[in-house]
Short mmCIF file of C-alpha atoms in Angstrom, two decimals:
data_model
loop_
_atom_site.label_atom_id
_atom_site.label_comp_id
_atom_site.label_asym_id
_atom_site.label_seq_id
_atom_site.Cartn_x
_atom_site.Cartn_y
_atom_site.Cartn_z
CA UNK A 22 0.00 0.00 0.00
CA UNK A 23 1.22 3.35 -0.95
CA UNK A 24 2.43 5.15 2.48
CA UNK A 25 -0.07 7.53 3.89
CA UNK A 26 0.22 10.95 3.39
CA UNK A 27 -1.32 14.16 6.32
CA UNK A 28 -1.83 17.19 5.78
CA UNK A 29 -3.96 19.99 6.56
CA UNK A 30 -4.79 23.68 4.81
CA UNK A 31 -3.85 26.81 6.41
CA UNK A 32 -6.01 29.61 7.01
CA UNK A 33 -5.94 32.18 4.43
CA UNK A 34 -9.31 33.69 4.42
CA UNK A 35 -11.68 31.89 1.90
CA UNK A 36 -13.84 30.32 4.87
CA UNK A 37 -14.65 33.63 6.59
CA UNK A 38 -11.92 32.22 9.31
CA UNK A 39 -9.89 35.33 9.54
CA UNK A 40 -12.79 37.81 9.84
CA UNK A 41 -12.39 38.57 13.50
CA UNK A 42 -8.46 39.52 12.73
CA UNK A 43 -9.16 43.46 12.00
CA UNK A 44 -5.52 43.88 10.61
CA UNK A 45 -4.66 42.20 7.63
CA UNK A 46 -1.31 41.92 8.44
CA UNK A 47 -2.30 40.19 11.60
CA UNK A 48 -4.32 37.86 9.54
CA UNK A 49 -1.04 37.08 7.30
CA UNK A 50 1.13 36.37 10.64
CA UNK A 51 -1.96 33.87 11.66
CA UNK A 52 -1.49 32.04 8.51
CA UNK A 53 2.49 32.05 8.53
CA UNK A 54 2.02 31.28 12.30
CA UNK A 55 -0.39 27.80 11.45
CA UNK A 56 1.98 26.81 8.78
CA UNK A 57 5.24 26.45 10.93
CA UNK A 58 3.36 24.87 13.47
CA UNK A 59 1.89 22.39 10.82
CA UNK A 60 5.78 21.48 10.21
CA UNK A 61 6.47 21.84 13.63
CA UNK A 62 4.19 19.11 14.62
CA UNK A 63 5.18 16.65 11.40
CA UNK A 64 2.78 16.77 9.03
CA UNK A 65 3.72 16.14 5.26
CA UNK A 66 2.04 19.29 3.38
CA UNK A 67 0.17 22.21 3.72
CA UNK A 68 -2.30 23.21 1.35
CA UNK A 69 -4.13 26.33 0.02
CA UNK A 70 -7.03 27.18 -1.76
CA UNK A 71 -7.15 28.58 -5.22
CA UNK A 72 -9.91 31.27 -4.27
CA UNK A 73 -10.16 35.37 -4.72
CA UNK A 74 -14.15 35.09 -3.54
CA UNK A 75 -15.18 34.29 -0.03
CA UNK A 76 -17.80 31.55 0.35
CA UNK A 77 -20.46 31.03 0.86
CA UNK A 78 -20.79 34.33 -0.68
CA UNK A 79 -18.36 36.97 -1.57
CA UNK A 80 -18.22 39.76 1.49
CA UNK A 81 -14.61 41.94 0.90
CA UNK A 82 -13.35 40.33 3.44
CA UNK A 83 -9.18 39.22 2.94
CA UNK A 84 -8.42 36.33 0.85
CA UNK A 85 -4.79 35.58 0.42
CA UNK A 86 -4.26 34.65 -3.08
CA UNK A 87 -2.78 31.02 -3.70
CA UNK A 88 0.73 31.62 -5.12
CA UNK A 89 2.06 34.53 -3.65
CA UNK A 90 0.66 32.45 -0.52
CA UNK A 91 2.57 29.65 -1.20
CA UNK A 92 5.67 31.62 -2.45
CA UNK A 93 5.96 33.18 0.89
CA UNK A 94 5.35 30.26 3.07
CA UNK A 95 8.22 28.77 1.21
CA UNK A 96 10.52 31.01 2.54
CA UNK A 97 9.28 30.21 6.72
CA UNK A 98 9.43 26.82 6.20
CA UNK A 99 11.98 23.69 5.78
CA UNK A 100 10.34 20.73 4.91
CA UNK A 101 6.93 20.31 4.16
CA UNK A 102 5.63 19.91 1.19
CA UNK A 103 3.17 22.79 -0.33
CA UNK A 104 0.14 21.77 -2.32
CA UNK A 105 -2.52 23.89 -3.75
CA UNK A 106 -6.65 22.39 -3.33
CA UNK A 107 -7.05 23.12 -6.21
CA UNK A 108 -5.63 25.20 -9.00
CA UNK A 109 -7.81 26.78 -11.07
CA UNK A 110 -6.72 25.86 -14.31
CA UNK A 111 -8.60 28.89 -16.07
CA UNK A 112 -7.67 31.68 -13.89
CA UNK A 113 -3.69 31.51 -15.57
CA UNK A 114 -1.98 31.12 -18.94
CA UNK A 115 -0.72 27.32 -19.12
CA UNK A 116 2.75 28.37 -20.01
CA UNK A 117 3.01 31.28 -16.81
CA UNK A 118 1.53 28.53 -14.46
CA UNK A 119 4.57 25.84 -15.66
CA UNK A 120 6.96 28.80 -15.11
CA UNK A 121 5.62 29.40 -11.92
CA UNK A 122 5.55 25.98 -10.42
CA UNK A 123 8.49 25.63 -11.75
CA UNK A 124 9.79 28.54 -9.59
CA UNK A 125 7.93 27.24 -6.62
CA UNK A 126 9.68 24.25 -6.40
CA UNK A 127 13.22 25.72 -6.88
CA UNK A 128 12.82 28.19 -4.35
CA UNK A 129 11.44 25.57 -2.06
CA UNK A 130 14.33 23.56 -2.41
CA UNK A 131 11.91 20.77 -4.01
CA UNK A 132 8.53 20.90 -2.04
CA UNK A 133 6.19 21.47 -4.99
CA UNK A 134 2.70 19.24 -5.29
CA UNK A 135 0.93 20.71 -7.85
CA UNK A 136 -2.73 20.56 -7.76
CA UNK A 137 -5.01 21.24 -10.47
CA UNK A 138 -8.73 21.54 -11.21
CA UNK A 139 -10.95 23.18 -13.77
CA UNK A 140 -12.69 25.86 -11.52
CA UNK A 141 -16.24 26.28 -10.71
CA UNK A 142 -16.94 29.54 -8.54
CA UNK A 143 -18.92 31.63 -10.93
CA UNK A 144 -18.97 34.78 -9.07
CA UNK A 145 -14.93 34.30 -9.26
CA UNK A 146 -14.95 34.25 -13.00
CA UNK A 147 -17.40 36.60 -13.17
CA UNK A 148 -15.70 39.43 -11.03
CA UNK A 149 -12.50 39.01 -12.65
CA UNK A 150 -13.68 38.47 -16.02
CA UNK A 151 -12.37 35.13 -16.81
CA UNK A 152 -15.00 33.30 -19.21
CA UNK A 153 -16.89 30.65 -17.52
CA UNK A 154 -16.77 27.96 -20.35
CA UNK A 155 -19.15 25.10 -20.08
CA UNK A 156 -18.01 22.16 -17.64
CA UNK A 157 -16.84 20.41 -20.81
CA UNK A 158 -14.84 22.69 -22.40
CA UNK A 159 -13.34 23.82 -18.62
CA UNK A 160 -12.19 20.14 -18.28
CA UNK A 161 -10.94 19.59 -21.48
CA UNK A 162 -8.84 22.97 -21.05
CA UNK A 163 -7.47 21.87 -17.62
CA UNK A 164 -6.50 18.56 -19.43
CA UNK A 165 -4.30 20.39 -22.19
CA UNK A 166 -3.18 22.71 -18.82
CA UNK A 167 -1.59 19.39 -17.73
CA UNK A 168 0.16 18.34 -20.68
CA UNK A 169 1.17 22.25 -21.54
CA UNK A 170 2.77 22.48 -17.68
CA UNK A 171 4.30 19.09 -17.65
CA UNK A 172 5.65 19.75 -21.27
CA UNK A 173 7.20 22.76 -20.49
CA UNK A 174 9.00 21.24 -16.75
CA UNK A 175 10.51 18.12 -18.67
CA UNK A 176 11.46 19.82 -22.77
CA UNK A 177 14.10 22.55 -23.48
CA UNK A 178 11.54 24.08 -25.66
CA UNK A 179 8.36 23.35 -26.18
CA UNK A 180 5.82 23.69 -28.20
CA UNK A 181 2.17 22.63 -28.36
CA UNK A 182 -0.80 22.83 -30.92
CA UNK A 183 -4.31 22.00 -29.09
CA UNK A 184 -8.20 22.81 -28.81
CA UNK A 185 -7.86 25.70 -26.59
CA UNK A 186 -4.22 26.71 -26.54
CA UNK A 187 -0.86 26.85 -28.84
CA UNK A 188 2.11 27.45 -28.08
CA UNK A 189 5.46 28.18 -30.24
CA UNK A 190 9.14 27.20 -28.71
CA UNK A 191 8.15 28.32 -24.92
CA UNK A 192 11.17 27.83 -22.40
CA UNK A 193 10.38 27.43 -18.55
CA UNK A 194 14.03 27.34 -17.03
CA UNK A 195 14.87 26.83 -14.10
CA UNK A 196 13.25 23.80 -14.70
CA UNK A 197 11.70 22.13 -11.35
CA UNK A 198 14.48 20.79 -8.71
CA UNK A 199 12.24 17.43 -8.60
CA UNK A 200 12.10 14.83 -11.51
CA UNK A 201 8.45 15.71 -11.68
CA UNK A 202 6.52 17.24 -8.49
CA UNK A 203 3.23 15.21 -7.92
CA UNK A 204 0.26 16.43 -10.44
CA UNK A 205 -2.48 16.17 -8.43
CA UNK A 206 -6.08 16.63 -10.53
CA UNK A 207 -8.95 17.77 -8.23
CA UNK A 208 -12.92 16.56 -9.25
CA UNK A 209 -15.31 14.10 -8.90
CA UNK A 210 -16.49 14.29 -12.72
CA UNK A 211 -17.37 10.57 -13.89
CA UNK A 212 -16.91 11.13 -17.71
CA UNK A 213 -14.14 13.52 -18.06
CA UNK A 214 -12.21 14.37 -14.96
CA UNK A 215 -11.39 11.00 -13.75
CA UNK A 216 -10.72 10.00 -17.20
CA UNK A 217 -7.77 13.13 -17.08
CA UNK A 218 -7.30 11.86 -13.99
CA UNK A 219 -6.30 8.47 -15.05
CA UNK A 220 -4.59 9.55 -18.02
CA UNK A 221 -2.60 12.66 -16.88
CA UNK A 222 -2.21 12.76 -13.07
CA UNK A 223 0.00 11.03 -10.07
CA UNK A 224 -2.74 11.94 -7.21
CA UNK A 225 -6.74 12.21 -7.42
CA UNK A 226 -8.60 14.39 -5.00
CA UNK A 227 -12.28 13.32 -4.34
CA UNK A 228 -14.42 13.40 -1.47
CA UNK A 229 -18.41 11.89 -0.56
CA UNK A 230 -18.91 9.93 2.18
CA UNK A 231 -17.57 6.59 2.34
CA UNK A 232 -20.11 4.82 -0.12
CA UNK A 233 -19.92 7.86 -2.59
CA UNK A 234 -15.81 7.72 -2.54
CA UNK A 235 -16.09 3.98 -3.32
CA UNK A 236 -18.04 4.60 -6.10
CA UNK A 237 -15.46 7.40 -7.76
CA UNK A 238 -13.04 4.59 -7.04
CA UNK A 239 -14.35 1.97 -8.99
CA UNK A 240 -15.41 4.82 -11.12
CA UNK A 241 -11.31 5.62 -11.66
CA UNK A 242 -10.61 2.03 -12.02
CA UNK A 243 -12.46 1.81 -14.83
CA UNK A 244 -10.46 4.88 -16.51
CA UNK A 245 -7.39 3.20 -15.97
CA UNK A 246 -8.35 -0.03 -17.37
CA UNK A 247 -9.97 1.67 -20.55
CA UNK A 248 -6.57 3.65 -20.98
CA UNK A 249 -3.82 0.63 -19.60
CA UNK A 250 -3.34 2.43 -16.28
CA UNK A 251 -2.33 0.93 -13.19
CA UNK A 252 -4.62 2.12 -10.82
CA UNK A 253 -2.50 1.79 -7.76
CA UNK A 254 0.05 4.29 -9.48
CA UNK A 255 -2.50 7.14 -8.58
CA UNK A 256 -2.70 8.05 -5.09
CA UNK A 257 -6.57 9.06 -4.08
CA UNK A 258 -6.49 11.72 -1.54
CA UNK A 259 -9.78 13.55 0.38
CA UNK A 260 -9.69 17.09 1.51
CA UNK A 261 -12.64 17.29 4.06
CA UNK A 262 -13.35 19.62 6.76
CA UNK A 263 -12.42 18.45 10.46
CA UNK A 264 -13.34 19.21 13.34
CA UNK A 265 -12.11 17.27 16.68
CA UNK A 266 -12.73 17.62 20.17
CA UNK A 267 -11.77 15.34 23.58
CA UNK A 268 -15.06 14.59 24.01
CA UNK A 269 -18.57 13.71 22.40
CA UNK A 270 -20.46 16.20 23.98
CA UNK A 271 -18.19 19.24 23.25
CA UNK A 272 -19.00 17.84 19.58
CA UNK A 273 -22.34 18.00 20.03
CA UNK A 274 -22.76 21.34 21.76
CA UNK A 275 -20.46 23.06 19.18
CA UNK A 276 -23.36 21.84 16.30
CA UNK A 277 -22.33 22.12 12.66
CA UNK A 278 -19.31 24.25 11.64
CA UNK A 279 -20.37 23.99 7.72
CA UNK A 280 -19.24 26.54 5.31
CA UNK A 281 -22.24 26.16 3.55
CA UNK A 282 -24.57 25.51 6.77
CA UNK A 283 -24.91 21.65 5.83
CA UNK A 284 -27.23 20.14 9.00
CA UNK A 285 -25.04 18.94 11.41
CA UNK A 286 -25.68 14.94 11.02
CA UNK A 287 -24.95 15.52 7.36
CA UNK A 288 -21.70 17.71 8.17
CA UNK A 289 -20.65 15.19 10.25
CA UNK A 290 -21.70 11.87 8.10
CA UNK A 291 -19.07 13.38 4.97
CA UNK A 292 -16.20 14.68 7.19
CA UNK A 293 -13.91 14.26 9.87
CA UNK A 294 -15.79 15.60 12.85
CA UNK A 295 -15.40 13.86 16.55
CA UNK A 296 -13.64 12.93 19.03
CA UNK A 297 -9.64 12.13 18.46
CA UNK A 298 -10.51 8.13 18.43
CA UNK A 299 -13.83 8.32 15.79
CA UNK A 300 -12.06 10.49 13.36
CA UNK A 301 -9.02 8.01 13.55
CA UNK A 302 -11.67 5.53 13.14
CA UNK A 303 -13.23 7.34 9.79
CA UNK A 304 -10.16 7.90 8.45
CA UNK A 305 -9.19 3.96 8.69
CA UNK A 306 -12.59 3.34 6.69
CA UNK A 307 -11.02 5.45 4.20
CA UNK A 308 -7.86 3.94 4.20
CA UNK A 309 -9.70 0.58 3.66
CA UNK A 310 -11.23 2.15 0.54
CA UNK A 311 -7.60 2.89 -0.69
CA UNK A 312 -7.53 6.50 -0.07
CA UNK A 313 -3.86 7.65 1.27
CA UNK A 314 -3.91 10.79 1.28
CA UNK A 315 -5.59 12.68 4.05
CA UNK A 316 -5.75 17.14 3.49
CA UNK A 317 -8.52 18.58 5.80
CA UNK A 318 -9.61 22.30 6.53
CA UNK A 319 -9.67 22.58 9.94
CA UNK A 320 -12.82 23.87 10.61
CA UNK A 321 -11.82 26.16 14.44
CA UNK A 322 -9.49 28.40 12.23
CA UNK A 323 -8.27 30.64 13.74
CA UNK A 324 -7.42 28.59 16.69
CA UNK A 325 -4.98 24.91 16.39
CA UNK A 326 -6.91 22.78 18.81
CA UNK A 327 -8.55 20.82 16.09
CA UNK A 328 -4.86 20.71 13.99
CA UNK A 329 -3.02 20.29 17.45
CA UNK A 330 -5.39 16.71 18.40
CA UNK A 331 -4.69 15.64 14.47
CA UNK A 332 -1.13 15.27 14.68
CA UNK A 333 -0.99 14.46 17.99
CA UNK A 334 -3.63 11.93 18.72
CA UNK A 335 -5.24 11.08 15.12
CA UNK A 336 -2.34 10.36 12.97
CA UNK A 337 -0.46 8.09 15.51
CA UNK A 338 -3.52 6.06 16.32
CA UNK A 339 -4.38 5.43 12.70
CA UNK A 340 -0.70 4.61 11.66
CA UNK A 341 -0.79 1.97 14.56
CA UNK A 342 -4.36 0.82 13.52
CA UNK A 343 -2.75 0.51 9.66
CA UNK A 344 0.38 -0.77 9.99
#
């Protein structure tokens, strides 16, 4: 079994999580502060969001955008790696985003993941006038994204003739300091994403709860088979929300911490939310499914209790329960 991978996001604003930080300065120090202590207490990655909108509805209200984000962090950290949940494949040029990762992961010293998606937040694309293609044709784009970003990291100069984009002898140098950092594609899309997925990318990132992540599974498996991929190359990975407290009834009390004000049984039925030894009991279910790769937003932003209990009394218990 591929090893199992932990990591969680760090605050940067999208959720609302920052709002009672008046200065955003003070909100950037919370987010440098959560990301050394994510290294600090071993996990493997951090991860941002690719976001300029807050949800669940836009309200001016500081989101720190996902690249300068990550650039910065690079530069407080050592070690862990730095992923992005996900890209938005049409807010960039495909030859500027393989010159930035590229950059990322040199100035890193080799911590790039690069994750990918094909976007979805209309009021995003609206406000900053990006077209907002059909799912389709956003897809499809993402899927030359990949081949125009990994083209570009591996060839001298390269070039590339395709549906939505050409390009004519573009160099990307310094080229990334790893062989190739992970491509990680982000969707649950049955017909098209999965089949990028299983075609194009080293990591999948899909979520449900555990019946509806099965399914995407065997959903994937098929992919591979149809294109001669072995499955268990691709790592599948789950981003949910978390939420973790010592006991059941401080749970309880708190109600749901949804985003999007999902009813607390429901919240609770698709994510991580409990006491330290249920969520190390979901997340085994998961692993059982095959999923290795474990990225939750921790829903208490701005405080580290929930992060603090992951590392410290999650992740050992399921690596024992595991093996």
């Amino acid at each position: 079994m591929t090893a199992l991978s932990f990591g969680v996001f760090i605050p940067q604003g999208w959720k609302m999580e920052l709002v009672a930080i008046p200065d955003p300065r003070e909100k950037w120090a919370k987010s440098v502060e959560v990301a050394q202590l994510a290294e600090d207490l071993g996990f493997d990655s951090i991860w941002v969001y690719d976001h300029v909108h807050n949800v669940p509805k836009p309200a001016q209200e500081t989101v720190f955008e996902c690249w300068t984000t990550l650039a910065a962090i690079s530069q407080r950290t050592e070690r862990i790696m730095l992923g992005q949940m996900v890209g938005c494949a049409p807010y960039r040029n495909p030859a500027l985003l393989a010159k930035i990762t590229a950059n990322i992961d040199v100035i890193s010293n080799g911590r790039l993941i690069w994750g990918i998606g094909a976007g979805w937040y209309r009021s995003e694309f609206a406000g900053y006038g990006y077209p907002f293609e059909s799912p389709a044709d956003r897809i499809r784009a993402m899927a030359e994204t990949v081949e125009i970003v990994t083209g570009m990291w591996r060839e001298p100069s390269f070039s590339y003739t395709g549906r939505y984009f050409t390009l004519d002898r573009a160099q990307c140098d310094p080229k990334p300091l790893q062989d190739r950092p992970q491509v990680l594609i982000g969707g649950g899309g049955e017909q098209l994403t999965l089949r990028a997925v299983a075609r194009l990318a080293d990591a999948a990132n899909f979520g449900g709860k555990p019946h509806e992540f099965a399914a995407k599974c065997e959903v994937l498996k098929k992919h591979c088979s149809d294109l001669g991929r072995d499955y268990d190359t691709i790592a599948k990975t789950w981003s949910p929300e978390i939420h973790i407290r010592e006991t059941e009834k401080e749970i309880v009390d708190g109600g749901s911490r949804s985003t999007f004000g999902e009813e607390f049984d429901s919240w609770r039925g698709g994510n991580l939310v409990g006491t330290p030894e249920q969520v190390a009991e979901r997340i085994v279910e998961y692993v059982r499914l095959g999923c290795t790769g474990f990225y939750p937003w921790c829903s208490d932003y701005p405080e580290t209790t929930t992060m603090t209990l992951f590392a410290e009394k999650v992740i050992p218990e399921v690596r024992r329960a595991v093996g």
